[in-house]
Amino acid sequence: MKNEIQKLIMQEDHNSPYKDMDLAKHFSISREYITILRRELQIPDSRERKQKYILSEIQEILKIRPEIALKELKISLRSKNYTISDYLLGKYLQIIDRQHASKKMLLSKEDEKQKKDIRRGSCAFENLIGVHGSLYAQIQQAKAGMLYPPHGLHCLIVGETGVGKSELAESMYKFALESASISTKAPFNIFNCADYADNPQLLITQLFGCVKGAYTGATVDRKGLIEQTDGGILFLDEVHRLSSEGQEMLFQLIDRGHFRRLGETDAIHKANIQLIAATTENIETNLLATFKRRIPMLISLPALSERPLTERLHLIEKFFNNEATRMNVVLHVTLDTMKAYLLYDCMGNIGQLKSDIQVACAKSFLDFVMHKDEIVHVDVSNLPLHVKKGLLKLSGRRKQIDSLIWKDGWFEPGAETTESKILTEDIYSFPKEFYIYIEQLYDNYEKHGITSEKINKLIGAEIEKKLQNIIAHSQRRMAPLTLDEVAKVIGRDVINLSQEILQIAEKELGEFDQSLVYCLAVHLNAAFTRLGQGKKIINPNLVAIKEKFSCEYAAACKMALAIEYRYKIELPDDEIGYIALYLHKTETEEEGRVGVVVAAHGSVASALLDVASKLLNVTHGKSFNMSFEQDPTDACEDLQKIVYEADEGKGVLLLVDMGSLLTFGEIIQARTKIHVETICRVDTMMVIEALRRSILPEATLGNLVETIEGMLETFPKLPVEKSEQFKKEKAIITTCFTGEGAAVYCSQRLRKIFGKKISNISLLHMGVIGENNIDQQFADIIKKYEILVIIGSVNPRVKNVPYISLRELMTQEGLDHLSRIINTPLINIPTFLQLKKEKIPKIIKSMKFLILQEENTKNKVIHKMCEYLVKTGYVELNYEQAVLNREKLGPFLVNNKVALPHADSSYVKSPVILFAKLAKPINWGNKQSTTLVCMLGLDIDGKDSVQYLYKKFLDKKIIQQLEKAKTEKELREVLIGNANYNK
């Protein structure tokens, strides 16, 4: 038997090794016997084997490519069928580092000095939450980048807004100082490229400096940040906002070590800098390939949603500590408040988490001042609405959250907030708090004259629950620790004792989880300290423990005898009672069932469910009767509510009969994020089987679907017909007259705000001007895509597709509206409202013309033209500013000759086109000059007019005639001819 077990394990899938239960089923023997045989063979359990396999794969990869980036390492592991999170990968790398450190090697003095430098510099990163967790791999990359000879590697930090890129860059600088890889006088300069993105010339000047006369306003020679940072580190934030020219100048500096100031032709300046850049954007599309190739170290920071909840809790505690220090007052944060911050959707990552905590603290501080309290109380009533919604997620994750946090938060001014401090408190001090909690509770009841018997009843059950939460807490949060690490805090003797006495208990009660060693060791350490100080240990639930957990109490007595023999310490009965509670193997919290919903037309669904529920004596199934007259949109919303009620955390199975019900499951899943599977057949036997199997402990939505579909194999299967639109890729259309400036800006803003939430949605730019008219463009798009929303400066008026203007996109209300649209898939098919066309559009016939003699800059021309439109009542007063904002996104010149300034159509009162001829050419941007400016004050009704003009402006002869024209009448004749018009 042993040989067969060994042979089977040698052939197992390394990514999914056999558990003892799997082996027991395979050989048809008990799991306990398999465990004994496996241990005799000295084969680790499945979890340890899987870790061993993964560590081996990682080490092989690192041998070949020691400098491999974290992202590439994950891809390489994925190719070998290992899928692991950044957090676990960081832990595995940490284990490998410890293994290397434990090897006895003779180091040269130089190597030893480098090791000391690294150790001395390691505290630079201790202010970062996740330094020993999800950020471990990234911090190792950062250290390698700073220590690489001779002057470090240039680094690029990527990640969403608010993930902590700036904080990491500052820590890298501190590490470089502490590890002596740069001089203590080396500068660290920070520059945000977004601050000058609207003026590329000034941006380059800020970086590289300029000489007198390089541009208008450059009256003296100026040093740039490059020169000022010589010998140090320059942090460039939002580096994607750096122009192509700026990126080229930077990579020339990286290559050659010298540069020229703006306006210089001969002089060369040398500078030795280490560059740390950061961006929120896709580097493949927003940075030059030549620039990317010169930055060898890519550090990718995870979003807050991708990091463990333990780290999120540490961040929350850190920010509350900071606020307590700023207020110089004690902060009391209720347990529900802490849970809300743990669970809410924090789209802006760490930056938003900090901001949301400050908002709540500010409101609470106002209450503190008004009521003249002694401490600041932060409760749910003071939270922003979107934070409060986090508590709605508690029902499906209660056990996980309770194991993580089980008390209110108290934060004092000046408290330490590093992760190592928080970890030490959370892991090693909870038994002490547990004793204090019991004593305070007991004393409180005694003061009110309550008898000991009644106290026992009141708090007995609560003590059990608290203690089990502590054990669950340690199982979740202490697993990454080793016994050696715990021993540094509480001593090796207590660890050894805990292991020894736990073996006594295992003989009586069976095998325990290894994490119980931590719990016992920490608990005993606190108990010995209290007994040594002569403090009384109270267990008001002792009598109940002896009765309810007699076996555990008997084992605890044997453990107490071993302690007395080893330490000469006699444990009181109260303490033995606590040890018995640790030994009690509580049943895991009842796991939710797979939800079952029967949906059918008429009254069939409720009848089927009623029969099945009575036969099985269950009540968790739900039914939905859809009338034949009911609107599908309303029916989908009604069914969504029922699915939400049916979900218990394991998904919902929909049994439906026909028609639109077949498509509702996919829509509801997209809206609610509840996993929904649909089976397109329903009868009494299927409902009975679905309900019966859904309550089994091992039931999952996947295997339930497999079982029910298996029942259909003997019957003809009905095809699940999905409407054509659900087979299409989702898309958002961004619009403007040109299809460039405003449309591109909208796309960039959406990516920045919503990030991964719209990663599966295509962003399509659409312009009125182009080879195909807007009608044809849209007709082509709806063949391939499901259009969710149209955003931009032009509303193409599409039935069943909502429109959000560029103006609305800049408001929170507009963003909330957009968020709801993204999370609500369409049911209706979009239809484009085509407009009647004329040979010469009406708006063209009423065009306005100006001859401008004195205006010699772009801004002056725009001001003069907008002033005319405001006075004549065509546009709103703030139209000029809207035009200027649009021009910042990039000028648009047809045929490199005619400028087309415009703004969001929401600023237009009455459609108008104003054409201006300038006396002399002026610079319109991007090194393009013009004398012809056509301002478009239009909405979608003017699209034909724009296309009419666009074709005219593409004609070189027309352009020549316009450039020769000297009067408004001549301009009109060139563009309109003899057509009738309104003067």
Coordinates of C-alpha atoms in Angstrom, one line a residue, residues 505-845:
A505 CA -4.0 16.7 23.4
E506 CA -3.8 15.2 19.9
K507 CA -3.6 11.7 21.4
E508 CA -6.9 12.4 23.1
L509 CA -8.7 14.6 20.5
G510 CA -7.0 14.0 17.1
E511 CA -4.9 16.3 15.0
F512 CA -5.0 20.0 15.4
D513 CA -4.2 22.9 13.0
Q514 CA -0.5 24.0 13.4
S515 CA -1.7 27.5 14.1
L516 CA -2.9 26.4 17.5
V517 CA 0.8 26.2 18.5
Y518 CA 1.0 30.0 18.1
C519 CA -2.2 30.6 20.1
L520 CA -1.1 28.3 23.0
A521 CA 2.4 29.7 23.1
V522 CA 1.2 33.3 23.2
H523 CA -1.6 32.5 25.7
L524 CA 0.7 30.6 28.0
N525 CA 3.4 33.3 27.9
A526 CA 0.7 35.8 29.1
A527 CA -0.6 33.4 31.7
F528 CA 2.8 32.7 33.2
T529 CA 3.5 36.5 33.4
R530 CA 0.2 37.1 35.2
L531 CA 0.7 34.2 37.6
G532 CA 4.3 35.4 38.3
Q533 CA 2.9 38.9 39.2
G534 CA 0.3 37.3 41.5
K535 CA -2.6 38.4 39.4
K536 CA -5.8 36.4 39.6
I537 CA -7.1 34.8 36.5
I538 CA -10.9 34.7 36.2
N539 CA -12.9 32.3 34.1
P540 CA -16.6 32.9 34.8
N541 CA -17.6 30.2 32.4
L542 CA -15.6 27.4 34.1
V543 CA -18.6 25.3 35.2
A544 CA -20.2 25.3 31.8
I545 CA -16.9 24.5 30.1
K546 CA -16.4 21.4 32.3
E547 CA -19.9 20.2 31.4
K548 CA -20.0 21.1 27.7
F549 CA -16.4 20.3 26.8
S550 CA -15.6 17.4 29.3
C551 CA -13.2 15.7 26.8
E552 CA -11.3 18.9 26.1
Y553 CA -11.1 19.8 29.8
A554 CA -9.7 16.3 30.6
A555 CA -7.0 16.8 27.9
A556 CA -6.3 20.3 29.3
C557 CA -5.8 18.8 32.8
K558 CA -3.1 16.4 31.4
M559 CA -1.5 19.3 29.6
A560 CA -1.5 21.3 32.9
L561 CA 0.3 18.4 34.6
A562 CA 3.0 18.5 32.0
I563 CA 3.4 22.2 32.5
E564 CA 3.7 21.7 36.3
Y565 CA 6.3 19.0 35.7
R566 CA 8.3 21.1 33.2
Y567 CA 7.9 24.6 34.7
K568 CA 7.0 23.8 38.3
I569 CA 3.9 26.1 37.8
E570 CA 0.6 25.0 39.0
L571 CA -2.2 26.3 36.7
P572 CA -5.5 27.1 38.4
D573 CA -8.7 25.6 37.2
D574 CA -9.8 28.9 35.6
E575 CA -6.7 28.8 33.3
I576 CA -7.2 25.1 32.5
G577 CA -10.7 26.0 31.4
Y578 CA -9.3 28.5 28.9
I579 CA -6.9 25.9 27.5
A580 CA -9.9 23.6 27.1
L581 CA -11.6 26.3 25.0
Y582 CA -8.6 26.5 22.7
L583 CA -8.8 22.7 22.2
H584 CA -12.5 22.8 21.4
K585 CA -12.9 22.2 17.7
T586 CA -15.8 24.4 16.8
E587 CA -17.8 23.6 13.8
T588 CA -17.1 26.0 11.0
E589 CA -19.6 28.7 10.4
E590 CA -22.5 27.2 8.4
E591 CA -21.6 27.7 4.8
G592 CA -24.1 29.3 2.5
R593 CA -26.1 27.2 0.1
V594 CA -26.3 27.4 -3.6
G595 CA -29.3 29.6 -4.4
V596 CA -32.1 28.1 -6.6
V597 CA -34.6 30.2 -8.4
V598 CA -37.3 28.8 -10.6
A599 CA -38.5 31.3 -13.3
A600 CA -41.3 30.6 -15.8
H601 CA -44.2 32.2 -17.6
G602 CA -47.7 32.1 -16.1
S603 CA -47.9 30.6 -12.6
V604 CA -45.8 27.5 -13.3
A605 CA -42.7 28.5 -11.3
S606 CA -44.4 28.9 -7.9
A607 CA -46.4 25.6 -8.4
L608 CA -43.2 23.6 -9.2
L609 CA -41.3 25.1 -6.3
D610 CA -44.2 24.5 -3.9
V611 CA -44.3 20.8 -4.7
A612 CA -40.5 20.3 -4.5
S613 CA -40.2 22.3 -1.2
K614 CA -42.9 20.2 0.5
L615 CA -41.4 16.9 -0.6
L616 CA -37.9 17.9 0.7
N617 CA -39.1 20.0 3.7
V618 CA -36.9 22.9 2.6
T619 CA -37.7 26.6 2.3
H620 CA -34.7 28.3 0.6
G621 CA -35.8 28.0 -3.0
K622 CA -37.3 31.1 -4.7
S623 CA -39.8 31.4 -7.6
F624 CA -40.7 34.0 -10.2
N625 CA -43.9 34.0 -12.2
M626 CA -43.6 36.2 -15.4
S627 CA -46.9 37.2 -17.0
F628 CA -47.0 37.1 -20.8
E629 CA -47.9 40.8 -20.9
Q630 CA -45.0 42.0 -18.6
D631 CA -42.4 44.2 -20.1
P632 CA -39.0 42.4 -20.3
T633 CA -37.2 45.3 -18.7
D634 CA -39.5 45.3 -15.7
A635 CA -39.4 41.5 -15.5
C636 CA -35.6 41.5 -15.4
E637 CA -35.5 44.0 -12.6
D638 CA -38.0 42.0 -10.6
L639 CA -36.1 38.8 -11.1
Q640 CA -32.9 40.6 -10.1
K641 CA -34.4 41.3 -6.6
I642 CA -35.3 37.6 -6.2
V643 CA -31.8 36.5 -7.2
Y644 CA -30.3 38.9 -4.7
E645 CA -32.5 37.4 -2.0
A646 CA -31.6 33.8 -3.0
D647 CA -27.8 34.3 -3.0
E648 CA -26.0 33.1 0.1
G649 CA -22.5 33.5 -1.2
K650 CA -22.2 30.5 -3.5
G651 CA -24.1 31.8 -6.6
V652 CA -27.6 31.1 -7.9
L653 CA -28.9 28.5 -10.3
L654 CA -31.8 29.8 -12.6
L655 CA -34.2 27.2 -13.9
V656 CA -36.2 28.9 -16.7
D657 CA -38.6 27.8 -19.4
M658 CA -38.3 30.1 -22.5
G659 CA -38.2 33.5 -24.1
S660 CA -36.5 36.5 -22.6
L661 CA -36.0 34.6 -19.3
L662 CA -33.1 32.8 -21.1
T663 CA -31.1 36.1 -21.3
F664 CA -31.8 37.5 -17.8
G665 CA -29.1 35.5 -16.0
E666 CA -26.3 37.2 -17.8
I667 CA -27.7 40.6 -17.3
I668 CA -28.3 40.1 -13.6
Q669 CA -24.8 38.7 -13.1
A670 CA -23.3 41.8 -14.8
R671 CA -25.4 44.1 -12.6
T672 CA -25.1 42.4 -9.2
K673 CA -21.7 40.5 -9.6
I674 CA -23.5 37.4 -8.3
H675 CA -22.5 34.3 -10.2
V676 CA -25.6 33.2 -12.0
E677 CA -26.0 30.0 -14.2
T678 CA -29.0 29.4 -16.3
I679 CA -30.5 26.1 -17.4
C680 CA -33.1 26.4 -20.1
R681 CA -35.5 23.7 -18.9
V682 CA -37.6 23.3 -15.8
D683 CA -39.8 20.4 -14.5
T684 CA -40.7 18.9 -11.1
M685 CA -37.8 16.4 -11.0
M686 CA -35.2 19.0 -11.9
V687 CA -36.4 21.4 -9.3
I688 CA -36.4 18.6 -6.6
E689 CA -32.9 17.5 -7.6
A690 CA -31.6 21.1 -7.7
L691 CA -33.0 21.9 -4.2
R692 CA -31.8 18.6 -2.7
R693 CA -28.2 19.0 -4.0
S694 CA -28.0 22.7 -3.3
I695 CA -28.0 22.1 0.5
L696 CA -25.2 19.5 0.5
P697 CA -22.0 20.9 2.2
E698 CA -19.8 20.2 -0.8
A699 CA -22.2 21.6 -3.3
T700 CA -20.9 24.3 -5.7
L701 CA -22.8 26.1 -8.4
G702 CA -20.5 24.4 -11.0
N703 CA -21.1 20.8 -9.9
L704 CA -24.9 21.5 -9.4
V705 CA -25.2 22.7 -13.0
E706 CA -23.2 19.6 -14.2
T707 CA -25.6 17.3 -12.3
I708 CA -28.8 19.0 -13.6
E709 CA -27.5 19.1 -17.1
G710 CA -26.7 15.4 -16.8
M711 CA -30.4 14.8 -16.2
L712 CA -31.1 16.3 -19.6
E713 CA -28.9 13.9 -21.5
T714 CA -31.9 11.5 -22.0
F715 CA -34.1 14.4 -23.2
P716 CA -33.8 16.7 -26.2
K717 CA -31.9 19.8 -25.1
L718 CA -33.3 23.2 -25.7
P719 CA -30.8 25.7 -27.1
V720 CA -30.1 28.8 -25.0
E721 CA -30.7 31.6 -27.5
K722 CA -29.0 34.8 -26.5
S723 CA -29.9 38.0 -28.2
E724 CA -27.3 39.1 -30.7
Q725 CA -26.3 42.1 -28.7
F726 CA -25.0 39.9 -25.8
K727 CA -22.5 38.3 -28.2
K728 CA -21.0 41.6 -29.1
E729 CA -18.1 43.3 -27.4
K730 CA -19.2 46.3 -25.2
A731 CA -18.1 49.8 -26.2
I732 CA -18.3 53.4 -25.2
I733 CA -18.3 56.0 -28.0
T734 CA -16.5 59.3 -27.4
T735 CA -17.3 62.1 -29.8
C736 CA -16.3 65.5 -31.0
F737 CA -16.4 67.2 -34.4
T738 CA -12.9 66.1 -35.3
G739 CA -12.8 62.7 -33.5
E740 CA -9.5 63.8 -31.8
G741 CA -9.2 66.3 -29.0
A742 CA -12.3 66.0 -26.9
A743 CA -12.9 62.3 -27.9
V744 CA -9.4 61.3 -26.9
Y745 CA -9.6 63.3 -23.7
C746 CA -12.8 61.6 -22.7
S747 CA -11.2 58.2 -23.3
Q748 CA -8.1 59.1 -21.2
R749 CA -10.3 60.4 -18.4
L750 CA -12.4 57.3 -18.3
R751 CA -9.4 55.0 -18.2
K752 CA -7.9 57.1 -15.4
I753 CA -11.1 57.2 -13.3
F754 CA -12.5 53.7 -13.8
G755 CA -9.3 51.7 -14.5
K756 CA -9.9 48.0 -14.6
K757 CA -13.6 48.4 -14.2
I758 CA -13.8 49.2 -17.9
S759 CA -10.9 47.0 -19.1
N760 CA -13.3 44.8 -21.0
I761 CA -15.0 47.8 -22.7
S762 CA -13.7 49.3 -26.0
L763 CA -13.4 53.0 -26.2
L764 CA -14.2 54.2 -29.7
H765 CA -13.6 57.7 -31.1
M766 CA -16.1 59.2 -33.5
G767 CA -15.9 62.5 -35.4
V768 CA -18.3 64.4 -37.6
I769 CA -15.4 65.1 -40.0
G770 CA -14.0 62.2 -41.9
E771 CA -14.3 60.1 -45.0
N772 CA -17.4 58.4 -43.7
N773 CA -20.3 60.5 -42.4
I774 CA -21.3 60.0 -38.8
D775 CA -24.4 58.0 -39.9
Q776 CA -22.2 55.5 -41.6
Q777 CA -19.7 55.4 -38.8
F778 CA -22.4 54.5 -36.3
A779 CA -24.0 52.0 -38.6
D780 CA -20.6 50.2 -38.9
I781 CA -20.1 50.3 -35.1
I782 CA -23.4 48.8 -34.0
K783 CA -22.7 45.8 -36.2
K784 CA -19.8 44.8 -34.0
Y785 CA -20.4 46.4 -30.6
E786 CA -23.0 46.8 -27.8
I787 CA -23.0 50.6 -27.2
L788 CA -23.3 51.4 -23.5
V789 CA -23.1 55.2 -23.6
I790 CA -22.0 58.1 -25.8
I791 CA -19.7 60.8 -24.3
G792 CA -18.2 63.9 -25.7
S793 CA -18.9 67.3 -27.3
V794 CA -21.3 66.1 -29.9
N795 CA -24.6 64.2 -29.3
P796 CA -25.4 62.0 -32.3
R797 CA -28.9 61.3 -30.9
V798 CA -29.1 57.6 -30.8
K799 CA -32.3 56.1 -29.5
N800 CA -31.9 53.8 -26.4
V801 CA -28.2 54.9 -25.9
P802 CA -27.7 57.6 -23.2
Y803 CA -25.5 60.6 -23.9
I804 CA -23.2 62.4 -21.4
S805 CA -21.7 65.7 -22.4
L806 CA -18.1 66.6 -21.8
R807 CA -19.4 69.3 -19.5
E808 CA -21.3 66.7 -17.4
L809 CA -18.3 64.3 -17.4
M810 CA -16.4 66.9 -15.3
T811 CA -19.0 66.7 -12.5
Q812 CA -19.5 64.1 -9.8
E813 CA -23.1 63.7 -10.8
G814 CA -22.1 62.9 -14.4
L815 CA -19.5 60.3 -13.1
D816 CA -22.2 58.7 -10.9
H817 CA -24.5 58.6 -13.9
L818 CA -21.8 57.0 -16.0
S819 CA -21.0 54.4 -13.3
R820 CA -24.6 53.3 -13.2
I821 CA -24.7 53.0 -16.9
I822 CA -21.5 50.9 -17.0
N823 CA -22.9 48.5 -14.4
T824 CA -26.3 48.2 -16.2
P825 CA -26.1 46.3 -19.6
L826 CA -28.5 47.4 -22.3
I827 CA -31.7 45.6 -23.2
N828 CA -32.8 47.8 -26.1
I829 CA -31.0 47.8 -29.4
P830 CA -29.7 51.3 -30.3
T831 CA -31.1 53.1 -33.3
F832 CA -29.5 56.1 -35.0
L833 CA -31.8 59.0 -35.8
Q834 CA -30.8 60.0 -39.2
L835 CA -31.5 63.6 -40.2
K836 CA -32.7 65.0 -43.5
K837 CA -29.9 66.2 -45.8
E838 CA -29.8 69.2 -48.0
K839 CA -27.4 70.1 -50.9
I840 CA -26.3 73.2 -49.0
P841 CA -27.2 72.9 -45.3
K842 CA -29.3 75.7 -43.8
I843 CA -26.6 76.6 -41.2
I844 CA -24.1 77.1 -44.0
K845 CA -26.4 79.6 -45.7

